[in-house]
């Protein structure tokens, strides 16, 4: 492990080698946005950026957590939660693992990550999954990858204040970078799906920050639950015909229409053999997120339309919760770099600060 930046970072801060190290990737969602908390379908793929966690037992109780590049080491204990937001994800994982019977000793914990934060690429899920994997390894816990994702989701809901679905944590725990993960969030049935031949994924950040907990995310979820209640179904997943939404008040009807049509788009996309057909579904998803779900912004709309004008781009849309953050596009692999350069130049000429996040640019 010598020479590894995570291990040497740990040694610099804590003065010795870690007992366990683990990592987990961020993810980008290709289709199926705001469907997971409606028991629906999602289609994320892992990105190559990862969060790495190292841990060592210590004799004193409590936890010392150091995040590379974040300055001070944070100290907390089970009965004294940390004040720092990023530390609450780690704290939540420790609490949840203990609630499942893990006997957790005092720990020194070191985190480093190149997953972009606050842009919709699931840096929080990567931190949660990497923390739980590291604990699993350190303590020989028997949680499987699905249990890790479920604990990570509960940590986020109960300790970071976001009433999220299970997509991000399942993607971080189970997806890889070569194929997308088709996940039924109701049954957790899943399978890996090849991207259409000759295509590659491009992600560009809009430069407009987004904080999930502070956004309308929880409000959208409550609106979907209200729509399901009025329709007499357990979740909007039960509805597959938009005609059934006619009795809803106009706002709830639009929210529910996004969910119903988005689930259908995911199922169509996995049957698509061409990038063009897949891309059209992404374009339709963006229009639905913008007009019916109202989670886009003028900057995201501009970035998406610039992407859609590129001949090498099959389709593009905002990705993640919205309200800022990044856009994802499916491109012809050979034309991706040129399309990315064109779009960033045009977008930034309009006074913005866009940048390519996937494929990652070498430092
Ligand atoms: C966030 C949440 C996910 C999902 C997406 C929107 O990433 O954490 O559970 O709801 O937003 O699709």
mmCIF file of C-alpha atoms and ligand atoms in Angstrom, residues 27 29 32-37 42 120 122 156 162-169 210 212 217 320-322, ligand 1:
data_model
loop_
_atom_site.group_PDB
_atom_site.id
_atom_site.type_symbol
_atom_site.label_atom_id
_atom_site.label_comp_id
_atom_site.label_asym_id
_atom_site.label_seq_id
_atom_site.Cartn_x
_atom_site.Cartn_y
_atom_site.Cartn_z
ATOM 1 C CA UNK A 27 -22.521 7.721 -10.674
ATOM 2 C CA UNK A 29 -27.889 8.699 -14.200
ATOM 3 C CA UNK A 32 -35.043 7.577 -14.876
ATOM 4 C CA UNK A 33 -34.920 10.820 -12.917
ATOM 5 C CA UNK A 34 -37.094 11.339 -9.835
ATOM 6 C CA UNK A 35 -38.519 7.870 -10.340
ATOM 7 C CA UNK A 36 -36.715 5.978 -7.564
ATOM 8 C CA UNK A 37 -38.761 7.372 -4.672
ATOM 9 C CA UNK A 42 -33.598 3.996 -13.138
ATOM 10 C CA UNK A 120 -25.547 15.468 -9.222
ATOM 11 C CA UNK A 122 -23.575 11.253 -6.020
ATOM 12 C CA UNK A 156 -28.565 9.857 4.127
ATOM 13 C CA UNK A 162 -32.484 14.240 2.328
ATOM 14 C CA UNK A 163 -35.492 12.013 1.799
ATOM 15 C CA UNK A 164 -33.739 10.324 -1.137
ATOM 16 C CA UNK A 165 -34.532 7.143 -3.050
ATOM 17 C CA UNK A 166 -32.175 4.161 -3.382
ATOM 18 C CA UNK A 167 -30.718 4.832 -6.851
ATOM 19 C CA UNK A 168 -27.479 6.578 -5.904
ATOM 20 C CA UNK A 169 -26.435 4.126 -3.221
ATOM 21 C CA UNK A 210 -27.053 22.841 -6.156
ATOM 22 C CA UNK A 212 -29.999 18.795 -2.573
ATOM 23 C CA UNK A 217 -36.364 17.756 -3.716
ATOM 24 C CA UNK A 320 -29.446 14.020 -10.851
ATOM 25 C CA UNK A 321 -31.980 15.957 -8.846
ATOM 26 C CA UNK A 322 -31.708 19.139 -10.942
HETATM 27 C C1 LIG B 1 -30.950 12.401 -6.021
HETATM 28 C C2 LIG B 1 -31.440 11.331 -5.057
HETATM 29 C C3 LIG B 1 -31.859 10.076 -5.822
HETATM 30 C C4 LIG B 1 -32.825 10.411 -6.956
HETATM 31 C C5 LIG B 1 -32.312 11.582 -7.791
HETATM 32 C C6 LIG B 1 -33.329 12.066 -8.802
HETATM 33 O O1 LIG B 1 -29.784 11.981 -6.653
HETATM 34 O O2 LIG B 1 -30.455 11.005 -4.121
HETATM 35 O O3 LIG B 1 -32.411 9.135 -4.929
HETATM 36 O O4 LIG B 1 -34.106 10.648 -6.458
HETATM 37 O O5 LIG B 1 -31.950 12.693 -6.977
HETATM 38 O O6 LIG B 1 -33.563 11.089 -9.759
#
